[in-house]
Coordinates of C-alpha atoms and ligand atoms in Angstrom, one line a residue:
X1 CA -0.4 37.3 -5.2
X2 CA 2.5 36.1 -2.9
X3 CA 0.2 33.9 -0.8
X4 CA -0.9 32.0 -4.0
X5 CA 2.6 30.8 -4.9
X6 CA 5.5 29.0 -3.3
X7 CA 9.0 30.2 -4.1
X8 CA 11.6 27.6 -4.8
X9 CA 15.2 28.7 -5.0
X10 CA 18.1 26.6 -6.3
X11 CA 20.8 27.8 -3.8
X12 CA 23.6 26.6 -6.1
X13 CA 22.6 28.9 -8.9
X14 CA 20.4 31.5 -7.1
X15 CA 17.7 30.9 -9.7
X16 CA 14.1 31.2 -8.3
X17 CA 10.8 30.1 -9.6
X18 CA 7.2 30.8 -8.3
X19 CA 5.1 27.6 -8.2
X20 CA 1.3 28.3 -8.2
X21 CA -0.7 26.9 -5.3
X22 CA -4.0 25.3 -6.3
X23 CA -6.9 25.1 -3.8
X24 CA -9.6 22.5 -4.1
X25 CA -13.0 22.5 -2.5
X26 CA -11.5 20.9 0.6
X27 CA -8.2 19.5 1.6
X28 CA -4.5 20.6 1.6
X29 CA -3.6 23.1 -1.0
X30 CA -1.4 21.6 -3.8
X31 CA 1.8 23.1 -5.1
X32 CA 2.0 22.9 -8.9
X33 CA 5.6 21.9 -9.7
X34 CA 5.0 21.3 -13.5
X35 CA 7.5 24.1 -14.4
X36 CA 10.2 22.8 -12.1
X37 CA 12.1 20.7 -14.7
X38 CA 11.8 23.3 -17.4
X39 CA 12.9 26.2 -15.2
X40 CA 15.3 24.6 -12.8
X41 CA 16.1 21.2 -14.5
X42 CA 15.0 19.3 -11.4
X43 CA 12.4 16.7 -10.6
X44 CA 10.7 16.0 -7.2
X45 CA 10.9 12.7 -5.4
X46 CA 8.2 11.3 -3.0
X47 CA 8.5 7.6 -2.4
X48 CA 5.0 6.1 -1.8
X49 CA 3.4 9.4 -3.1
X50 CA 2.8 10.5 0.4
X51 CA 2.6 14.2 -0.5
X52 CA 1.9 14.0 -4.2
X53 CA -1.5 14.6 -5.8
X54 CA -1.5 12.7 -9.1
X55 CA -4.6 14.3 -10.6
X56 CA -7.5 16.6 -10.1
X57 CA -10.6 14.7 -9.2
X58 CA -14.3 15.6 -8.4
X59 CA -15.3 12.0 -7.3
X60 CA -14.2 11.4 -3.8
X61 CA -12.9 13.5 -0.9
X62 CA -11.3 12.0 2.2
X63 CA -9.9 13.8 5.2
X64 CA -7.7 11.3 7.1
X65 CA -7.3 13.6 10.2
X66 CA -11.1 14.2 10.6
X67 CA -12.2 10.8 9.4
X68 CA -14.3 12.2 6.6
X69 CA -15.2 10.4 3.4
X70 CA -17.5 12.0 0.7
X71 CA -18.5 10.6 -2.6
X72 CA -19.5 13.4 -5.0
X73 CA -20.1 15.5 -1.8
X74 CA -22.3 12.9 0.0
X75 CA -21.1 11.6 3.3
X76 CA -20.3 7.9 3.4
X77 CA -22.5 7.5 6.5
X78 CA -25.6 8.7 4.6
X79 CA -24.8 6.6 1.5
X80 CA -24.1 3.5 3.6
X81 CA -27.4 3.8 5.5
X82 CA -29.8 5.2 3.0
X83 CA -28.6 4.3 -0.5
X84 CA -27.8 1.1 -2.4
X85 CA -24.5 0.0 -4.1
X86 CA -26.2 0.3 -7.5
X87 CA -27.2 3.8 -6.8
X88 CA -23.8 4.7 -5.5
X89 CA -22.2 3.3 -8.6
X90 CA -24.5 5.6 -10.7
X91 CA -23.4 8.5 -8.5
X92 CA -19.7 7.8 -8.9
X93 CA -20.0 7.4 -12.7
X94 CA -22.5 10.2 -13.5
X95 CA -21.7 12.7 -10.8
X96 CA -25.3 13.1 -9.5
X97 CA -27.8 10.9 -7.7
X98 CA -30.3 9.6 -10.3
X99 CA -33.9 10.6 -10.4
X100 CA -36.4 7.7 -10.1
X101 CA -36.6 7.4 -13.9
X102 CA -32.9 7.6 -14.4
X103 CA -32.4 4.9 -11.9
X104 CA -34.9 2.6 -13.6
X105 CA -33.1 3.2 -16.9
X106 CA -29.7 2.5 -15.3
X107 CA -30.9 -0.6 -13.6
X108 CA -32.4 -1.9 -16.8
X109 CA -29.2 -1.2 -18.7
X110 CA -27.1 -3.0 -16.1
X111 CA -29.5 -6.0 -16.3
X112 CA -29.2 -5.9 -20.1
X113 CA -25.5 -6.2 -19.9
X114 CA -25.2 -8.7 -17.0
X115 CA -24.5 -11.8 -19.0
X116 CA -21.0 -12.6 -20.2
X117 CA -20.1 -14.0 -23.6
X118 CA -20.3 -17.8 -23.5
X119 CA -16.8 -18.1 -24.8
X120 CA -15.5 -16.2 -21.8
X121 CA -16.6 -19.1 -19.6
X122 CA -14.0 -21.3 -21.2
X123 CA -11.2 -19.2 -19.6
X124 CA -12.3 -20.5 -16.2
X125 CA -11.5 -24.1 -17.2
X126 CA -7.8 -23.2 -17.7
X127 CA -7.4 -22.5 -14.0
X128 CA -6.7 -25.2 -11.4
X129 CA -9.6 -25.8 -9.1
X130 CA -7.5 -24.4 -6.2
X131 CA -6.2 -21.3 -8.1
X132 CA -6.5 -18.2 -5.9
X133 CA -9.7 -16.4 -6.9
X134 CA -7.9 -13.1 -7.4
X135 CA -5.6 -14.6 -10.0
X136 CA -8.7 -15.8 -11.9
X137 CA -10.3 -12.3 -11.5
X138 CA -7.1 -10.7 -13.0
X139 CA -7.0 -13.2 -15.9
X140 CA -10.7 -13.3 -16.8
X141 CA -11.3 -9.6 -16.5
X142 CA -8.2 -9.0 -18.8
X143 CA -9.6 -11.6 -21.2
X144 CA -12.9 -9.8 -21.2
X145 CA -11.1 -6.9 -22.9
X146 CA -10.8 -8.9 -26.0
X147 CA -14.6 -9.2 -26.3
X148 CA -15.1 -5.5 -26.4
X149 CA -11.9 -4.2 -27.9
X150 CA -13.2 -3.3 -31.4
X151 CA -16.3 -1.7 -30.1
X152 CA -14.7 0.4 -27.5
X153 CA -13.2 3.6 -28.9
X154 CA -11.7 5.2 -25.8
X155 CA -11.9 8.6 -27.5
X156 CA -15.7 8.3 -27.8
X157 CA -17.7 9.4 -24.7
X158 CA -20.7 7.0 -25.5
X159 CA -18.4 4.0 -25.9
X160 CA -16.7 5.0 -22.6
X161 CA -19.9 5.1 -20.6
X162 CA -21.1 1.9 -22.3
X163 CA -18.0 0.0 -21.2
X164 CA -18.4 1.5 -17.7
X165 CA -21.9 0.1 -17.5
X166 CA -20.8 -3.2 -18.9
X167 CA -18.1 -3.5 -16.2
X168 CA -20.6 -2.8 -13.3
X169 CA -23.0 -5.3 -14.9
X170 CA -20.6 -8.1 -15.4
X171 CA -18.4 -8.0 -12.3
X172 CA -20.9 -10.0 -10.1
X173 CA -21.2 -12.5 -12.9
X174 CA -17.5 -13.0 -13.1
X175 CA -16.9 -12.9 -9.3
X176 CA -19.6 -15.6 -8.7
X177 CA -18.1 -17.8 -11.5
X178 CA -14.7 -17.6 -9.8
X179 CA -16.3 -19.0 -6.7
X180 CA -18.3 -21.7 -8.5
X181 CA -15.1 -22.8 -10.3
X182 CA -13.3 -23.3 -7.0
X183 CA -16.1 -25.4 -5.5
X184 CA -16.9 -27.3 -8.7
X185 CA -20.6 -26.2 -8.9
X186 CA -22.3 -25.3 -12.2
X187 CA -22.3 -21.6 -13.2
X188 CA -25.6 -19.9 -12.5
X189 CA -26.9 -17.3 -15.0
X190 CA -28.2 -13.9 -13.9
X191 CA -31.9 -13.7 -13.0
X192 CA -33.3 -10.3 -14.0
X193 CA -36.2 -10.6 -11.6
X194 CA -33.7 -10.0 -8.8
X195 CA -31.9 -6.8 -7.7
X196 CA -28.2 -6.3 -8.2
X197 CA -27.0 -7.7 -4.9
X198 CA -29.6 -10.4 -4.8
X199 CA -28.5 -11.5 -8.2
X200 CA -24.9 -11.6 -7.1
X201 CA -25.8 -13.8 -4.1
X202 CA -28.0 -16.0 -6.2
X203 CA -25.3 -16.6 -8.7
X204 CA -22.9 -17.5 -5.9
X205 CA -25.0 -19.7 -3.7
X206 CA -27.9 -21.1 -5.8
X207 CA -27.6 -24.6 -7.4
X208 CA -29.8 -25.7 -10.3
X209 CA -31.4 -28.6 -8.4
X210 CA -33.1 -26.6 -5.6
X211 CA -34.4 -23.1 -5.0
X212 CA -32.1 -20.7 -3.0
X213 CA -33.6 -18.6 -0.3
X214 CA -32.2 -15.1 0.0
X215 CA -32.1 -13.6 3.5
X216 CA -32.9 -9.9 3.4
X217 CA -30.5 -9.1 6.2
X218 CA -27.7 -10.8 4.4
X219 CA -28.5 -8.9 1.2
X220 CA -28.6 -5.6 3.1
X221 CA -25.3 -6.4 4.9
X222 CA -23.6 -7.2 1.6
X223 CA -25.1 -4.1 -0.1
X224 CA -23.7 -1.9 2.6
X225 CA -20.3 -3.6 2.5
X226 CA -20.2 -3.0 -1.3
X227 CA -21.0 0.7 -0.7
X228 CA -18.2 1.0 1.8
X229 CA -15.7 -0.4 -0.7
X230 CA -17.0 1.4 -3.8
X231 CA -14.4 4.1 -4.0
X232 CA -11.5 5.6 -2.0
X233 CA -9.7 8.4 -3.8
X234 CA -6.3 7.8 -5.4
X235 CA -5.4 4.6 -3.6
X236 CA -2.9 2.1 -5.1
X237 CA -5.3 0.1 -7.3
X238 CA -7.2 3.2 -8.5
X239 CA -3.9 4.9 -9.4
X240 CA -2.9 1.7 -11.2
X241 CA -6.1 1.8 -13.3
X242 CA -5.4 5.5 -14.1
X243 CA -1.8 4.8 -15.1
X244 CA -2.6 1.7 -17.2
X245 CA -5.5 3.5 -18.8
X246 CA -3.4 6.6 -19.5
X247 CA -1.7 4.8 -22.4
X248 CA -5.2 4.5 -24.0
X249 CA -5.2 0.8 -23.3
X250 CA -8.5 -1.1 -23.2
X251 CA -10.3 0.0 -20.0
X252 CA -11.0 -3.6 -19.0
X253 CA -7.3 -4.4 -19.3
X254 CA -6.6 -1.4 -17.0
X255 CA -9.2 -2.7 -14.6
X256 CA -7.4 -6.1 -14.6
X257 CA -4.2 -4.2 -13.6
X258 CA -6.1 -2.6 -10.8
X259 CA -7.3 -6.0 -9.6
X260 CA -3.7 -7.2 -9.5
X261 CA -2.8 -4.2 -7.3
X262 CA -5.8 -4.8 -5.0
X263 CA -4.7 -8.4 -4.4
X264 CA -1.8 -7.5 -2.2
X265 CA -2.3 -7.7 1.6
X266 CA -1.2 -4.2 2.2
X267 CA -4.3 -3.2 0.2
X268 CA -7.4 -5.3 -0.6
X269 CA -5.9 -8.6 0.5
X270 CA -6.0 -7.3 4.1
X271 CA -9.5 -8.6 4.9
X272 CA -8.4 -12.1 4.0
X273 CA -5.2 -11.6 6.0
X274 CA -7.3 -10.4 9.0
X275 CA -9.3 -13.6 9.2
X276 CA -6.1 -15.7 8.8
X277 CA -4.5 -13.6 11.6
X278 CA -7.5 -14.2 13.9
X279 CA -7.4 -17.9 13.2
X280 CA -3.7 -18.0 13.9
X281 CA -4.1 -16.1 17.2
X282 CA -6.7 -18.8 18.0
X283 CA -7.4 -17.7 21.6
X284 CA -7.7 -14.5 23.5
X285 CA -4.9 -15.6 25.8
X286 CA -2.4 -15.5 22.9
X287 CA -3.2 -11.9 21.9
X288 CA -0.3 -10.3 24.0
X289 CA 2.2 -12.5 22.1
X290 CA 1.0 -11.3 18.8
X291 CA 0.9 -7.6 19.9
X292 CA 4.5 -8.0 21.1
X293 CA 5.5 -9.3 17.7
X294 CA 3.7 -6.4 15.9
X295 CA 5.7 -4.0 18.1
X296 CA 9.1 -5.7 17.7
X297 CA 11.3 -3.8 15.4
X298 CA 13.2 -7.0 14.5
X299 CA 10.0 -8.7 13.4
X300 CA 8.3 -7.7 10.2
X301 CA 4.9 -9.0 11.6
X302 CA 2.0 -6.5 11.5
X303 CA -1.4 -6.6 12.9
X304 CA -3.6 -7.0 9.8
X305 CA -6.5 -4.6 9.6
X306 CA -4.7 -1.9 11.6
X307 CA -3.3 1.3 10.2
X308 CA -4.0 3.3 7.1
X309 CA -1.9 5.5 4.9
X310 CA -4.4 8.4 5.0
X311 CA -6.7 7.8 8.0
X312 CA -4.7 8.8 11.1
X313 CA -7.7 9.4 13.3
X314 CA -10.3 6.8 12.5
X315 CA -11.6 5.2 9.3
X316 CA -15.3 6.2 9.0
X317 CA -16.0 3.1 7.1
X318 CA -14.7 1.0 10.0
X319 CA -17.1 2.8 12.4
X320 CA -20.1 1.9 10.1
X321 CA -19.0 -1.6 9.5
X322 CA -18.1 -2.4 13.1
X323 CA -21.8 -1.6 14.0
X324 CA -23.0 -3.8 11.1
X325 CA -20.6 -6.5 12.2
X326 CA -22.1 -6.6 15.7
X327 CA -25.7 -6.7 14.2
X328 CA -24.9 -9.6 11.9
X329 CA -23.3 -11.5 14.9
X330 CA -26.2 -10.7 17.2
X331 CA -28.5 -12.4 14.6
X332 CA -26.2 -15.4 14.5
X333 CA -26.6 -18.8 16.1
X334 CA -25.1 -18.7 19.6
X335 CA -23.0 -21.7 18.7
X336 CA -21.6 -20.2 15.5
X337 CA -18.0 -20.9 14.9
X338 CA -17.5 -17.2 14.3
X339 CA -18.2 -16.2 17.9
X340 CA -14.7 -17.1 19.3
X341 CA -13.1 -15.3 16.3
X342 CA -15.2 -12.2 17.0
X343 CA -14.2 -12.4 20.7
X344 CA -10.5 -12.4 19.6
X345 CA -11.2 -9.5 17.2
X346 CA -12.9 -7.4 19.9
X347 CA -10.2 -8.0 22.5
X348 CA -7.5 -7.3 20.0
X349 CA -9.2 -4.0 19.0
X350 CA -9.4 -3.1 22.7
X351 CA -5.9 -3.9 23.7
X352 CA -4.4 -2.3 20.5
X353 CA -6.4 0.9 21.1
X354 CA -5.0 1.2 24.6
X355 CA -1.4 0.4 23.7
X356 CA 1.1 3.3 23.5
X357 CA 2.7 1.9 20.4
X358 CA -0.6 2.0 18.4
X359 CA -1.7 5.3 19.9
X360 CA 1.6 7.0 19.1
X361 CA 1.5 5.8 15.5
X362 CA -2.2 6.5 15.1
X363 CA -2.9 2.9 14.2
X364 CA -6.7 2.3 14.3
X365 CA -8.7 -0.6 13.0
X366 CA -9.5 -0.1 9.3
X367 CA -12.5 -1.2 7.2
X368 CA -10.8 -4.6 6.5
X369 CA -10.6 -5.4 10.2
X370 CA -14.4 -5.9 10.3
X371 CA -15.3 -6.7 6.6
X372 CA -13.7 -10.1 6.8
X373 CA -15.9 -11.1 9.7
X374 CA -19.1 -10.0 7.9
X375 CA -18.1 -11.8 4.8
X376 CA -17.4 -15.0 6.8
X377 CA -20.7 -14.6 8.5
X378 CA -22.3 -14.5 5.1
X379 CA -20.6 -17.9 4.4
X380 CA -18.2 -16.4 1.9
X381 CA -14.9 -18.3 2.0
X382 CA -11.8 -16.3 3.1
X383 CA -9.9 -16.5 -0.2
X384 CA -13.0 -14.9 -1.9
X385 CA -13.0 -11.7 0.3
X386 CA -10.8 -9.6 -2.0
X387 CA -13.0 -10.6 -5.0
X388 CA -15.9 -8.9 -3.2
X389 CA -13.7 -5.8 -2.7
X390 CA -12.8 -5.9 -6.4
X391 CA -16.4 -6.2 -7.5
X392 CA -17.3 -3.1 -5.4
X393 CA -14.2 -1.1 -6.2
X394 CA -14.8 -1.6 -10.0
X395 CA -17.3 1.3 -9.7
X396 CA -14.6 3.6 -8.3
X397 CA -12.0 2.4 -10.8
X398 CA -14.1 3.0 -13.8
X399 CA -15.4 6.3 -12.5
X400 CA -11.8 7.4 -12.2
X401 CA -10.9 6.1 -15.6
X402 CA -13.9 8.0 -17.1
X403 CA -12.8 11.2 -15.3
X404 CA -9.2 10.8 -16.5
X405 CA -10.3 10.3 -20.1
X406 CA -12.4 13.5 -20.0
X407 CA -9.7 15.6 -18.3
X408 CA -8.5 18.4 -20.6
X409 CA -5.0 17.9 -19.1
X410 CA -5.1 14.1 -20.0
X411 CA -1.8 12.7 -21.0
X412 CA 0.1 9.5 -20.5
X413 CA 1.3 9.0 -17.0
X414 CA 5.1 8.9 -17.1
X415 CA 6.9 9.4 -13.7
X416 CA 10.6 10.2 -13.6
X417 CA 13.3 8.8 -11.3
X418 CA 16.4 9.6 -9.4
X419 CA 19.0 7.4 -11.0
X420 CA 21.5 5.9 -8.5
X421 CA 23.1 3.2 -10.7
X422 CA 26.6 2.9 -12.0
X423 CA 28.3 5.6 -14.0
X424 CA 28.9 5.0 -17.7
X425 CA 31.3 2.1 -18.3
X426 CA 32.5 -0.1 -21.2
X427 CA 31.3 -3.6 -22.0
X428 CA 33.9 -6.3 -21.1
X429 CA 34.1 -9.6 -23.0
X430 CA 33.2 -12.5 -20.8
X431 CA 36.7 -14.1 -21.0
X432 CA 38.2 -10.8 -19.8
X433 CA 36.0 -10.4 -16.7
X434 CA 37.7 -10.9 -13.4
Ligands
ACO501 N1 0.9 -3.3 12.9 C1 2.0 -2.9 13.6 N2 2.7 -1.8 13.2 C2 2.3 -1.1 12.2 C3 1.1 -1.4 11.4 C4 0.4 -2.6 11.8 N3 -0.6 -3.0 11.1 N4 0.9 -0.5 10.4 C5 1.9 0.4 10.6 N5 2.7 0.1 11.6 C6 3.9 0.9 12.1 C7 5.1 0.7 11.2 O1 5.9 -0.3 11.6 C8 5.7 2.1 11.5 O2 6.4 2.1 12.7 P1 7.8 2.9 12.9 O3 7.3 4.4 12.7 O4 8.2 2.6 14.3 O5 8.7 2.5 11.8 C9 4.6 3.0 11.6 O6 3.5 2.2 12.1 C10 4.1 3.7 10.2 O7 3.9 2.7 9.3 P2 4.1 2.8 7.7 O8 4.4 1.5 7.1 O9 5.0 4.0 7.4 O10 2.6 3.3 7.3 P3 2.1 3.3 5.9 O11 1.2 4.5 5.8 O12 3.1 3.2 4.8 O13 1.2 1.9 5.8 C11 -0.5 0.3 5.8 C12 -0.1 1.8 5.8 C13 0.1 -0.3 4.6 C14 -2.0 0.2 5.7 C15 0.0 -0.3 7.1 O14 -0.6 0.3 8.2 C16 -0.2 -1.8 7.2 O15 0.6 -2.6 6.6 N6 -1.4 -2.3 7.8 C17 -1.7 -3.7 7.8 C18 -2.3 -4.1 6.5 C19 -3.7 -3.5 6.3 O16 -4.6 -3.6 7.2 N7 -4.0 -3.0 5.1 C20 -5.3 -2.4 4.7 C21 -5.2 -1.0 4.3 S1 -6.8 -0.4 4.1 C22 -7.3 -0.8 2.5 O17 -6.5 -1.2 1.7 C23 -8.7 -0.8 2.3

């Protein structure tokens, strides 16, 4: 049918091909250009992959115009308010919400795997005390691949699911050790009487010499934050995990590659950059100066936590988290050092949302604009923010890796290029070069 294809004509030769159009459950239809090179000898180019679907996926759907985010069909608003991060991780990996029995089994399996090999602990000692936590995450997660390399056959579905569960189980352990290394406190082992998020907080904040009291509101806030960061379609880090994993590399090595990508401030590093920005602004009266800088074409300065490649209306995660952010702050001591920062954040949000520059470019606050404030309110140091993002996004990364490995169209990712270098030329001996 004509409406099911797009006709591409090479005007220089008059040769025409029909490219099929694929329609998903939702979203823009996709033109299948796989035959383009074979038929017309051409590639497509799309810097930043702004209009390129890299795969078929049944995990997450997002509509940037409408501000919709679904995981396995379930709206993020429902998951964030009614589920838990552990349950969402099950949903991402297994495709369905667990029954009560399935959830208990899953939780037990995660508890069973939540320790790391004692030898892995030695890797932390190689890092300076002030090493950036994300560099330790990259290294230690990559190192963890060596502990499960022989036992992980990426062609075996049971091995694949086992390594996925291991990853979900061990990330809080690694993330909390990264923190403990930086502050020089002893590592705390997991406590299986605690839930997933409680365990994470206990491993981070407890010390062996005295009991640590967990605040249910803090646990709930962190749980929700982790849900909001669990997956987000084919973003830069998830695409990295897929590409690295497509060579059949060890999945934990692929996850380490994803952590590297997440580190950048255009991606996961943004929540850290938001807090730094708010501190740099320092006072509400300085906001106009920073807004002017962000709008100045000659200045590369950007307002951190504003804008998103896909959300051009609003980021639904930002709507949820902004509410949570206010709740956490309402509970907070009136003299909290966070109040002035929050005041700057709220004023910045208001001014930017009314400014023509931001309106025209559809630049709205994204999830990172608020997540940093919540993490700071939970006493989590700024340079650890992206580590929390990495722990949460591990669920989405490994779900995407599982899906890719099971895809009947699975093959190594190998993009092509438009070569713009020199034409062929002959080597000139050094003494003959002008
Ligand atoms: N502050 C000021 N101007 C901005 C901002 C910003 N934060 N973001 C985009 N713009 C402007 C650009 O200068 C450009 O203007 P122009 O059309 O006059 O040249 C226009 O808006 C479009 O920007 P692009 O860079 O083309 O948008 P892109 O989709 O490539 O970038 C990105 C998206 C990287 C998120 C960008 O908005 C940004 O750098 N934001 C700040 C960092 C941030 O918050 N990152 C977190 C992303 S969410 C996440 O990873 C969970």
